[in-house]
Structure formats: structure tokens, C-alpha cells
Coordinates of C-alpha atoms in Angstrom, one line a residue:
X273 CA -0.1 0.2 0.4
X274 CA 3.1 2.3 0.3
X275 CA 3.9 2.0 -3.4
X276 CA 2.0 4.8 -4.6
X277 CA 3.6 7.1 -2.0
X278 CA 7.4 7.0 -3.4
X279 CA 8.5 10.4 -3.3
X280 CA 6.3 11.5 -0.3
X281 CA 7.8 12.7 3.0
X282 CA 7.1 11.6 6.5
X283 CA 8.2 12.4 10.0
X284 CA 9.7 9.1 11.6
X285 CA 11.7 7.8 14.9
X286 CA 14.7 6.4 14.8
X287 CA 14.2 3.0 16.3
X288 CA 17.5 0.9 15.6
X289 CA 20.9 1.7 14.5
X290 CA 23.6 -0.6 13.2
X291 CA 27.0 0.1 11.4
X292 CA 25.3 0.3 7.6
X293 CA 21.8 0.8 8.2
X294 CA 19.2 2.1 10.8
X295 CA 15.4 1.8 10.8
X296 CA 12.6 4.3 11.5
X297 CA 8.8 4.0 12.4
X298 CA 6.8 6.8 10.7
X299 CA 4.7 8.5 13.1
X300 CA 1.4 8.7 11.3
X301 CA 1.5 5.0 10.1
X302 CA 1.9 1.8 11.3
X303 CA 4.9 1.5 8.5
X304 CA 9.0 0.9 9.4
X305 CA 11.6 1.2 7.0
X306 CA 15.4 1.3 6.3
X307 CA 17.8 4.0 5.6
X308 CA 20.8 3.3 4.2
X309 CA 23.9 5.4 6.0
X310 CA 24.9 6.0 2.7
X311 CA 22.0 8.3 1.8
X312 CA 23.7 10.4 4.7
X313 CA 25.2 13.1 2.5
X314 CA 26.0 15.5 4.6
X315 CA 28.6 14.1 6.5
X316 CA 30.7 10.5 7.0
X317 CA 28.8 8.8 10.0
X318 CA 30.2 6.8 12.5
X319 CA 28.5 3.9 14.7
X320 CA 28.9 4.8 18.5
X321 CA 27.6 1.2 19.5
X322 CA 27.9 1.8 23.0
X323 CA 25.7 4.6 23.1
X324 CA 23.5 3.5 20.4
X325 CA 24.0 6.4 17.8
X326 CA 25.5 7.9 14.8
X327 CA 28.2 10.6 14.8
X328 CA 29.0 13.1 12.0
X329 CA 32.9 12.4 11.6
X330 CA 33.3 16.2 10.7
X331 CA 30.4 18.1 11.8
X332 CA 29.9 16.0 14.9
X333 CA 26.2 16.1 14.5
X334 CA 24.4 12.9 16.4
X335 CA 21.6 10.7 15.4
X336 CA 20.3 8.5 18.2
X337 CA 17.6 6.2 19.0
X338 CA 14.3 8.1 19.5
X339 CA 15.0 11.2 17.5
X340 CA 12.5 12.5 15.0
X341 CA 13.4 13.2 11.5
X342 CA 12.0 13.7 8.5
X343 CA 12.3 11.1 5.7
X344 CA 11.5 10.4 2.0
X345 CA 10.0 7.0 0.8
X346 CA 12.7 5.9 -2.1
X347 CA 11.6 2.5 -2.7
X348 CA 9.0 -0.4 -1.7
X349 CA 10.3 -3.7 -2.6
X350 CA 7.0 -6.0 -3.0
X351 CA 8.7 -9.1 -3.5
X352 CA 11.0 -8.9 -0.4
X353 CA 8.6 -6.6 1.8
X354 CA 11.1 -4.3 2.3
X355 CA 10.6 -0.3 2.5
X356 CA 13.3 2.4 2.2
X357 CA 13.8 5.8 3.0
X358 CA 16.4 8.4 2.7
X359 CA 16.6 11.6 5.0
X360 CA 15.8 14.6 3.7
X361 CA 17.8 17.2 5.5

């Protein structure tokens, strides 16, 4: 049901962080999806696994579990039942 919404923007909460990907839960819908760290283009982010957060190598910007961010729906893979987002800022 999300396929027609590719390109739409949503408010989301970061729910899980790993070395290459993090997951978000949309605030206004019961939908979760993945954000590849490679889609974070404003900096190179390092995974601080002890504190469950990502830290920008140059800017020091922190993204952590519970943060609210805006994301854009970039891909819906119906066969594998996976949804991908990218941050909008």
C-alpha cells in the first residue's frame, strides 16, 4: 500500500541503528523501513555502538534512537516486503 507514496515525505522516529543502516518508524502510520547510511550525504557517520547513535565525523551531528527526523520514501520492494527511506535534510 506504500508503493504509490514513493517520493512522499514523512516524520519518523529512529528505532534501531547498525553499522550500515538504521530503521525508522513512521509517526502517523504503522510502517517501518530502512535508511542506508550511504543516503546521509551531509557527513560521514560513525556508529557509536556503546551509545546506540551515529556521529558525524566532521560536523559532530548526532542521530540516535528516539530522534524524530523527516524522511522521503525512496523504494518499496513488494517481493521482499522491504521499504527504504532517505533523510530529507
